[in-house]
Coordinates of C-alpha atoms and ligand atoms in Angstrom, one line a residue:
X22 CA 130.3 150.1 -13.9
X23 CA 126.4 151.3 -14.6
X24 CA 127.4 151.2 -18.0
X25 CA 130.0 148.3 -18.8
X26 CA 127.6 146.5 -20.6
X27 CA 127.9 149.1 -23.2
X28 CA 131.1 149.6 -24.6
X29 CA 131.6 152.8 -26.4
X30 CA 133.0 151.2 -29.3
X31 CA 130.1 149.7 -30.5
X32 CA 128.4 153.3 -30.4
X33 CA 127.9 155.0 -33.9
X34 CA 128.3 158.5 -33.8
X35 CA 126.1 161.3 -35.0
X36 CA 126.9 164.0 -33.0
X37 CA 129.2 166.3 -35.5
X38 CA 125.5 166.1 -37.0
X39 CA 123.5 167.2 -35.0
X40 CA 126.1 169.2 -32.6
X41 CA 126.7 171.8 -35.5
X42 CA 123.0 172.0 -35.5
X43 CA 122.6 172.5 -32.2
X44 CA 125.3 175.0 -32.1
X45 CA 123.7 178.0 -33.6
X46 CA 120.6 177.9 -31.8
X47 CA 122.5 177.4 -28.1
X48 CA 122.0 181.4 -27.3
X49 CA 118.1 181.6 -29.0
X50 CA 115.1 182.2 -26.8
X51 CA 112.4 179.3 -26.2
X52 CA 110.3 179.6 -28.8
X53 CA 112.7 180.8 -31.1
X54 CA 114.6 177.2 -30.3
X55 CA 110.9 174.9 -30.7
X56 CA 110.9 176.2 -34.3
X57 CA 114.6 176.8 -35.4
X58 CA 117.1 174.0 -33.6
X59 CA 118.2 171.4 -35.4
X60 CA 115.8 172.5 -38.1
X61 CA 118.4 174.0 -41.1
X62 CA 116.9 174.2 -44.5
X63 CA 117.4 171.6 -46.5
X64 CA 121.2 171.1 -47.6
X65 CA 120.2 169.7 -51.1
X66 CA 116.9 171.8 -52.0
X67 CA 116.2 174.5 -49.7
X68 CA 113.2 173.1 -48.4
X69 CA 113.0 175.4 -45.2
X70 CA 110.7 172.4 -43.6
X71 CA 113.1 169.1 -42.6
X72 CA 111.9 166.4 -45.1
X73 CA 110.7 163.3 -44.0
X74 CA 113.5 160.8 -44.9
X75 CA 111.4 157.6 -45.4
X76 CA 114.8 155.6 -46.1
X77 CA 115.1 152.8 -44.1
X78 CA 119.1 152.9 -45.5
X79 CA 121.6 155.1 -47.1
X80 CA 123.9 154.2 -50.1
X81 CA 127.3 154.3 -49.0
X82 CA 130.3 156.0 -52.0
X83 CA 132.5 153.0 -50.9
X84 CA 133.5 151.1 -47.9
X85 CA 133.3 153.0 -44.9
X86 CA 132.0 156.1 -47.0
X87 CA 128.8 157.3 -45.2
X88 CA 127.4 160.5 -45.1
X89 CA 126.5 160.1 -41.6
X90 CA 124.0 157.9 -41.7
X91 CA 123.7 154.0 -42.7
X92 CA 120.8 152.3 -41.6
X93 CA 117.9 153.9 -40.0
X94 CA 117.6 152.1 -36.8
X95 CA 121.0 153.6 -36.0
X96 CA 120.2 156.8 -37.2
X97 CA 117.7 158.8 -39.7
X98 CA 118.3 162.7 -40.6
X99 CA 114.7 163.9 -39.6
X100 CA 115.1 161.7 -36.5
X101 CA 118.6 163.9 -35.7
X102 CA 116.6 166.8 -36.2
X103 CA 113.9 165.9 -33.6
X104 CA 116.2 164.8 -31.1
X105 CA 118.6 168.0 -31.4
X106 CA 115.1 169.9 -31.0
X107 CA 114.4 168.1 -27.7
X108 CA 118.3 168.9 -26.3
X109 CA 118.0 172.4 -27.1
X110 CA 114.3 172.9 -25.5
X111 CA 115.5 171.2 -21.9
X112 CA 119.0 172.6 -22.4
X113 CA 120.7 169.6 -22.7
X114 CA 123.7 168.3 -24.9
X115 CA 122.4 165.0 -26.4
X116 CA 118.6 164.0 -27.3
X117 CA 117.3 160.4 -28.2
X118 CA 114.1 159.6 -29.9
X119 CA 111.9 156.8 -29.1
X120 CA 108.8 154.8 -30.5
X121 CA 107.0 155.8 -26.8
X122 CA 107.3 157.3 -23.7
X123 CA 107.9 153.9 -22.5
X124 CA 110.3 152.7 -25.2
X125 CA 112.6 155.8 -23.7
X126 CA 111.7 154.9 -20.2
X127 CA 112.9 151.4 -21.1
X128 CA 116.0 152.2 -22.7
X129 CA 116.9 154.5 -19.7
X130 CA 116.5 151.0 -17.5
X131 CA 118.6 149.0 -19.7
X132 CA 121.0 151.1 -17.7
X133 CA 120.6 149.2 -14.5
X134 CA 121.4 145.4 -14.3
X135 CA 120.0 142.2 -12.2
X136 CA 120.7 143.1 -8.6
X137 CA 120.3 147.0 -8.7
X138 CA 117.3 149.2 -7.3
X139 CA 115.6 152.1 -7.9
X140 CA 113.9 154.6 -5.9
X141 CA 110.7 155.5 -7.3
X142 CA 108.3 158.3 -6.3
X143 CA 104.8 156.7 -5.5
X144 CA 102.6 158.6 -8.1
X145 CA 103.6 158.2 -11.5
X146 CA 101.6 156.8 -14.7
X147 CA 100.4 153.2 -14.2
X148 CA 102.7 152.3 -17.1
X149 CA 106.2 153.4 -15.3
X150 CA 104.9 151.3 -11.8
X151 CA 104.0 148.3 -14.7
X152 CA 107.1 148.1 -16.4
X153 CA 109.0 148.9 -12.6
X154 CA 106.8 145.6 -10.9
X155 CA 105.9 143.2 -14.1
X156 CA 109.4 143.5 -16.3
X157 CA 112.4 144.7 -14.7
X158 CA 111.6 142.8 -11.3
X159 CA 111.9 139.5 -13.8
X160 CA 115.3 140.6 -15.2
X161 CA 116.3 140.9 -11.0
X162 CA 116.2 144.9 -11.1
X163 CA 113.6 145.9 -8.0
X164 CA 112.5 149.5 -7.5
X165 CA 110.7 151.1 -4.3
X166 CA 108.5 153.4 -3.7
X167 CA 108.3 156.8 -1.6
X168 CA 106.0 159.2 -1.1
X169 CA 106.2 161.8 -4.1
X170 CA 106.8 164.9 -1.8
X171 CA 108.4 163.7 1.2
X172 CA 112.1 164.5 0.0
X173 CA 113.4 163.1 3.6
X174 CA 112.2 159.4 2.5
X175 CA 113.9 159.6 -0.9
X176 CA 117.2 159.3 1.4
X177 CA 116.1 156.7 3.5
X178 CA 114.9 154.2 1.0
X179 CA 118.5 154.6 -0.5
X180 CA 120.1 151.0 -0.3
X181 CA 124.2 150.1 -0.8
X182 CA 122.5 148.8 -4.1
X183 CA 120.8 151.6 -4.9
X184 CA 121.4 153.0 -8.7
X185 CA 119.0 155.6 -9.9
X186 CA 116.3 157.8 -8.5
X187 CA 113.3 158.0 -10.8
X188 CA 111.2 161.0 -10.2
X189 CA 107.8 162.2 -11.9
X190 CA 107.3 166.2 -11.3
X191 CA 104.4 166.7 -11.5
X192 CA 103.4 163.3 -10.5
X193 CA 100.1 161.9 -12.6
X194 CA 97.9 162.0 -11.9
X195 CA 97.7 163.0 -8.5
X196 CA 99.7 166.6 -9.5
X197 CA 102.5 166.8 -6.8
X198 CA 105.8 168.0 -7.2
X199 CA 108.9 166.7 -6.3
X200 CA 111.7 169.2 -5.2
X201 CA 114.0 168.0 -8.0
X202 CA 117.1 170.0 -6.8
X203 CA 117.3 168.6 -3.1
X204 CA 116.6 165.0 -4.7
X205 CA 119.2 165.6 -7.0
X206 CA 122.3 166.9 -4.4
X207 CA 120.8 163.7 -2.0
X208 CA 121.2 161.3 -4.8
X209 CA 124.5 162.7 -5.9
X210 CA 126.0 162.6 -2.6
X211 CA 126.0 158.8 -3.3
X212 CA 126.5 158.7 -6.8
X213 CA 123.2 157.9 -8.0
X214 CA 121.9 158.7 -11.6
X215 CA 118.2 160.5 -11.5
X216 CA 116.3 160.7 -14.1
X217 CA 112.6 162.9 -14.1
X218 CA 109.6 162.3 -16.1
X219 CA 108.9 165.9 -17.4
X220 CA 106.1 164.8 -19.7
X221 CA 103.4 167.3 -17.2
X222 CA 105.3 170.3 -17.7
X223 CA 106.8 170.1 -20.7
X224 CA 110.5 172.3 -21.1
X225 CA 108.4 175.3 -21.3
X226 CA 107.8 175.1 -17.8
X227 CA 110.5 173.0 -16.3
X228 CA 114.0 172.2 -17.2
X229 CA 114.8 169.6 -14.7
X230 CA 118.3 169.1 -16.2
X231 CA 119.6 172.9 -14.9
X232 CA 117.8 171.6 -11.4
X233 CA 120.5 168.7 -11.2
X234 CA 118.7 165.8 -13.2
X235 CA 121.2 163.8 -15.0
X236 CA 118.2 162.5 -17.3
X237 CA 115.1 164.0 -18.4
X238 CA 112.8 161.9 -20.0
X239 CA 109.2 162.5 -21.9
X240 CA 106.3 161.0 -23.8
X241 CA 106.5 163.2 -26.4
X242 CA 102.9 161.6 -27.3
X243 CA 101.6 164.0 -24.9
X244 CA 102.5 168.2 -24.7
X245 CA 105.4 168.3 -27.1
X246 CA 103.4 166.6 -30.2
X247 CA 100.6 168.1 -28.7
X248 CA 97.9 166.8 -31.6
X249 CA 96.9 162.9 -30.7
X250 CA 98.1 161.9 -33.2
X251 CA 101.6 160.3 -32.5
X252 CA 103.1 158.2 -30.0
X253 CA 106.2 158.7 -29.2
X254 CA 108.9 159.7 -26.5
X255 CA 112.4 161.4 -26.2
X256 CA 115.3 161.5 -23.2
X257 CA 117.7 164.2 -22.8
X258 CA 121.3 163.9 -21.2
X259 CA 124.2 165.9 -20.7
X260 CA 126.3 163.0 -19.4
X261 CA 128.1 161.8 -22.4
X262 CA 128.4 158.3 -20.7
X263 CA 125.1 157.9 -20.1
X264 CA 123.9 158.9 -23.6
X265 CA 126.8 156.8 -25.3
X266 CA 125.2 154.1 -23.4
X267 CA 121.7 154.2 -24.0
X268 CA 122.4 155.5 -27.7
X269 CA 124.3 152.2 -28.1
X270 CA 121.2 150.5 -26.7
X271 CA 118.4 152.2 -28.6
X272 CA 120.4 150.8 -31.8
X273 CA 121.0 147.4 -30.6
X274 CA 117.3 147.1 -29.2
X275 CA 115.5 149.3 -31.8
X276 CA 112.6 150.9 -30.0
X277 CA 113.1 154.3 -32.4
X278 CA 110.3 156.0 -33.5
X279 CA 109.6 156.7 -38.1
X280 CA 110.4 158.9 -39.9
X281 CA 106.9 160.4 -40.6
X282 CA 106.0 160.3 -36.4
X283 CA 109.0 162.4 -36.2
X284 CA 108.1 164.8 -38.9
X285 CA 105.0 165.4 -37.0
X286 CA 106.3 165.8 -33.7
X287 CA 108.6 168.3 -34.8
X288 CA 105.9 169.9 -36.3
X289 CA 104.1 170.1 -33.4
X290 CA 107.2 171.3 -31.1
X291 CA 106.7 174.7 -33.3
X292 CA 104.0 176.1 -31.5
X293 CA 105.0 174.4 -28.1
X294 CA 105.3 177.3 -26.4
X295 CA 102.1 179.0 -27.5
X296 CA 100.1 176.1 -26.8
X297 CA 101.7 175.7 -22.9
X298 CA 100.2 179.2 -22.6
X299 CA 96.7 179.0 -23.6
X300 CA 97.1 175.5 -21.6
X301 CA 98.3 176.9 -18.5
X302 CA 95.4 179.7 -18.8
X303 CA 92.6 177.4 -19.3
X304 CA 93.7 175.3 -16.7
X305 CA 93.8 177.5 -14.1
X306 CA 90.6 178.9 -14.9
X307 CA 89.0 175.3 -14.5
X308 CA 90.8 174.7 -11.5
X309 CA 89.4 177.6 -10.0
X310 CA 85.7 176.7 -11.1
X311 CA 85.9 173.5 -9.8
X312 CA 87.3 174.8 -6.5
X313 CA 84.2 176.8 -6.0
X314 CA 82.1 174.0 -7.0
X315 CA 79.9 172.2 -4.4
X316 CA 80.0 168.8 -6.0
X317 CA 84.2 169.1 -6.2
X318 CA 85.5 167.3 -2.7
X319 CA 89.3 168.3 -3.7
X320 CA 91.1 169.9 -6.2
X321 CA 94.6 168.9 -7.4
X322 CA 96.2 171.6 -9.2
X323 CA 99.6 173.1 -8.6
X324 CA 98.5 176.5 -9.5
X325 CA 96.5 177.0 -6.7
X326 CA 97.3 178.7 -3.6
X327 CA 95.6 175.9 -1.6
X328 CA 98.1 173.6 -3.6
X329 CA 101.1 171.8 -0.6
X330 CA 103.6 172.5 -3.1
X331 CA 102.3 175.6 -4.8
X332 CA 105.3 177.7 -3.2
X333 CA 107.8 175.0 -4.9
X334 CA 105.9 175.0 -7.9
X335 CA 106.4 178.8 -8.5
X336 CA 110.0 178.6 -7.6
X337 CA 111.1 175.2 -9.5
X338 CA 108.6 175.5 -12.4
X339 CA 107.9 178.5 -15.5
X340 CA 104.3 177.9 -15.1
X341 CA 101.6 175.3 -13.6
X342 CA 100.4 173.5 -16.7
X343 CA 97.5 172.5 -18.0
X344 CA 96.2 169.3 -15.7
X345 CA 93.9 169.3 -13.1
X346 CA 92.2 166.6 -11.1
X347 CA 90.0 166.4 -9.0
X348 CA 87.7 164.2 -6.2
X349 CA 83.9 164.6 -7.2
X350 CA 81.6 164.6 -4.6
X351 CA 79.1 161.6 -5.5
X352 CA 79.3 157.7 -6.3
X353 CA 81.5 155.7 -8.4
X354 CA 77.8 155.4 -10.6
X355 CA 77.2 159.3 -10.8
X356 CA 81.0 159.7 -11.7
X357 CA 79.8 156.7 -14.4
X358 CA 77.2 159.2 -15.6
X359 CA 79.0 162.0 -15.7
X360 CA 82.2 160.4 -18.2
X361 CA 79.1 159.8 -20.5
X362 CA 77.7 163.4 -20.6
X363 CA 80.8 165.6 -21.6
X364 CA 80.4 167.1 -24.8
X365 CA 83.6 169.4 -25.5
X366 CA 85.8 166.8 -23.3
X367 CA 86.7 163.2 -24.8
X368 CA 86.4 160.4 -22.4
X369 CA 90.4 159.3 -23.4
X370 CA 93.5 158.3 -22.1
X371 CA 96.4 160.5 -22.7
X372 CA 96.9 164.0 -22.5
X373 CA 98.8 167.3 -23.8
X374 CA 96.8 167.4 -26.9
X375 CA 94.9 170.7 -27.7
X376 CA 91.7 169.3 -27.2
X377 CA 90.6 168.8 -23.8
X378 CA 90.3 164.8 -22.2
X379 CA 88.7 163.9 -19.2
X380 CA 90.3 160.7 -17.8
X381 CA 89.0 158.2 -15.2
X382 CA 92.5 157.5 -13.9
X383 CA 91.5 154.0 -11.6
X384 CA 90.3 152.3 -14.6
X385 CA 91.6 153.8 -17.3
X386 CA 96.0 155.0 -16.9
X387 CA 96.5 153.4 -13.6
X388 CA 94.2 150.5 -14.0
X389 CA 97.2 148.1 -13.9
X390 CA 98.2 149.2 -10.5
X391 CA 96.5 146.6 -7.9
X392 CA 93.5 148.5 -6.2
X393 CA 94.7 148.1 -2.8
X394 CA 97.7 150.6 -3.7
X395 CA 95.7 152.5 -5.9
X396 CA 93.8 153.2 -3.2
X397 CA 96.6 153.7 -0.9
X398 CA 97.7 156.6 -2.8
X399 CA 94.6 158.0 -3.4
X400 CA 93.4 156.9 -6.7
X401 CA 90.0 156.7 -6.0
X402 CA 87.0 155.3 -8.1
X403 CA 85.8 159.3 -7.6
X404 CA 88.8 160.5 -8.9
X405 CA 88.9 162.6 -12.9
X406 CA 92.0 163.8 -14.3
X407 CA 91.5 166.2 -16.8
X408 CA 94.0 167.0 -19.8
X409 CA 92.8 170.7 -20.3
X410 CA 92.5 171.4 -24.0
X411 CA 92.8 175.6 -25.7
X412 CA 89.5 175.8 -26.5
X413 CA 87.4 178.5 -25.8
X414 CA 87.0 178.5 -21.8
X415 CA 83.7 179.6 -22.2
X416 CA 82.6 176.0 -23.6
X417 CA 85.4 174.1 -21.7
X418 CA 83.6 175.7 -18.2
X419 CA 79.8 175.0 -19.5
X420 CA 80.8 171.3 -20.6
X421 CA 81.9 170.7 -17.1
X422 CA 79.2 172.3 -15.6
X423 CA 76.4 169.8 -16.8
X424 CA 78.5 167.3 -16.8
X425 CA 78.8 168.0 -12.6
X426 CA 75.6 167.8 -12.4
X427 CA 75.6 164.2 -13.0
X428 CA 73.3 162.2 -10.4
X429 CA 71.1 164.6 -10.0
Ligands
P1T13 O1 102.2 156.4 -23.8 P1 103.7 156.6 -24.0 O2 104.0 157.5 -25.0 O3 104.4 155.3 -24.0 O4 104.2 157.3 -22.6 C1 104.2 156.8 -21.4 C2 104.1 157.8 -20.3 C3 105.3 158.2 -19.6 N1 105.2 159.2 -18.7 C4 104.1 159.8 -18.4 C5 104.1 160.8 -17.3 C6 102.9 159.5 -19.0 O5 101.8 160.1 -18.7 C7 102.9 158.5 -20.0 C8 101.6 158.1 -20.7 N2 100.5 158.5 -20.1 C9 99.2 158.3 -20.5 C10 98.9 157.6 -21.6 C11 98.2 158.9 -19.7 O6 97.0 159.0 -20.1 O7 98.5 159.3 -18.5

């Protein structure tokens, strides 16, 4: 009943496409998949990279005679090869491709209709609580909120009209996690859909879908691009409903990415892997600096012993990623200063790219959230998220050292 406004008929099929694709690559390692699946070479020239198809339409031999493909809203060959990519890296059967992180997110809510609600962790990025509060409440869909850990509260916020669980793991930018897998047997006790936001970890270290997701979903702007220089976002599904349905949507409402941003993300899915690494390592060494630091109040990073959830981290994720946050130690007009000093670090929204970002989370991503809750949840004026970047540590640890010394 989720999905009735959807009928399957009006779905145009591409999966003999990008099934065979996938096929091949179902028993390859990781990395071995970022590069390889649903990348063949080229069928007409060889080319070993996908082309960029910059058709917006395909001739047809005759009526009804496609090759697959007829318009590229519905569907676009280096698009296919993006998408079977991002089902092969979270180990999923079907991928979609998006203009955005929230384009995807929105085409996943197109799910629900007026009268339905959502359970929401608390911390997520200021976009997901906007389009939750400022569009879907209009169109009579209401979400809720629970704290991001507390996996008791998930259960009780469940109403009769309850559809989908939305989960962020880790949250942004506050770093929790969310134990996926008890969320997920709760919610499917009552035959809920949830969906998690895996944009933090990335699939190289955390395959929600194997952990009972039905959905995961990502700004592929962020870690799997991992340049800055696309936006864009992708959802993965193994329920063949559920991907019929939003499939059908993302045609009829057209929030798919071009053919160029695809080229490029696929591009920068290649080294994936490789970059989550020298992430994860950087990371943890600037976590562990700014522990020690006397102007740090708090650190947020789940790679940390002194982490709440860095037991659950080790045990539901491959690795601890590459964000850290933290509460300085000072005013909101030294933490002022300091966004002005860094050198190596941009003062940016975003993250995942392989330079590093420093991020004033309260006025920058989750400026749209009213202060009151911001507060609430512990998005402080004092409070820096930082998107650590693989450059050399040496100069991402001396940049943040003058820059703490801001104020003084
Ligand atoms: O920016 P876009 O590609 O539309 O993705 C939205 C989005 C979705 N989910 C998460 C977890 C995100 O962090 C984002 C975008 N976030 C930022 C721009 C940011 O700086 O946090």
């Amino acid at each position: 009943m989720l999905i009735a406004l959807f009928p399957k008929k009006c779905y145009i099929p591409f999966r003999p496409h990008s099934m065979r694709i996938l096929k091949g690559s179902e028993a390859m390692k990781f990395s071995t998949r970022a590069i390889h699946a649903g990348q063949e070479p080229d069928p007409t020239t060889g080319s070993v990279m996908t082309p960029i198809y910059q058709t917006s339409t395909y001739a047809q031999a005759g009526l009804g005679e496609n090759k697959g493909f007829e318009y590229s809203r519905s569907g676009n060959p280096t698009r296919a090869a993006l998408e079977a990519c991002m089902a092969a890296l979270e180990e999923g059967t079907y991928g979609l491709a998006f203009a955005s992180g929230m384009a995807a997110e929105t085409a996943i809510l197109a799910l629900l209709s007026a009268g339905d609600h959502v359970v929401s962790c608390d911390d997520t990025y200021g976009g997901t609580y906007r389009i939750f509060e400022r569009v879907m409440r209009r169109y009579g869909v209401e979400a809720s909120y629970v704290a991001a850990r507390n996996v008791a509260d998930y259960e009780k916020a469940i109403r009769p009209n309850t559809k989908m669980i939305w989960l962020e793991t880790p949250t942004n930018p506050l770093l929790g996690l969310i134990d996926i897998q008890k969320v997920a047997a709760i919610a499917h006790a009552k035959n809920l859909l949830v969906v998690v936001d895996n944009t933090f970890a990335s699939p190289y270290f955390q395959q929600p879908l194997k952990l009972g997701a039905d959905i995961v979903v990502h700004s592929t702007t962020k870690y799997i691009n991992g340049h800055s220089d696309v936006i864009g976002g992708a959802l993965v599904t193994s329920n063949e409903e559920v991907y019929q349905s939003i499939k059908f949507y993302q045609n009829a409402a057209g929030g798919v990415p071009g053919p160029f941003d695809t080229w490029l993300t696929l591009r920068g899915i290649k080294t994936l892997a490789v970059r989550m690494r020298q992430h994860e390592a950087n990371a943890l060494a600037v976590a562990q600096f700014l522990y020690e630091h006397p102007r740090v109040e708090k650190v947020y990073y789940p790679g940390l012993p002194s982490h709440p959830d860095y037991e659950l981290a080790k045990c539901q994720m491959s690795g601890f990623g590459g964000m850290v946050s933290f509460q300085f130690k000072g005013t909101y007009g030294d933490v002022a200063q300091m966004a002005r000093r860094f050198r190596v670090f941009a003062l940016a929204e975003s993250l995942g790219g392989v330079e590093s970002l420093v991020c004033h989370p309260a006025s920058m991503t989750h400026g749209s959230i009213p202060r009151a809750i911001r507060e609430a949840r512990g998005l402080t004026d004092t409070l820096l998220r930082l998107s650590v970047g693989i450059e050399d540590i040496e100069d991402i640890l001396s940049d943040l050292e003058q820059a703490l010394a801001a104020g003084r």
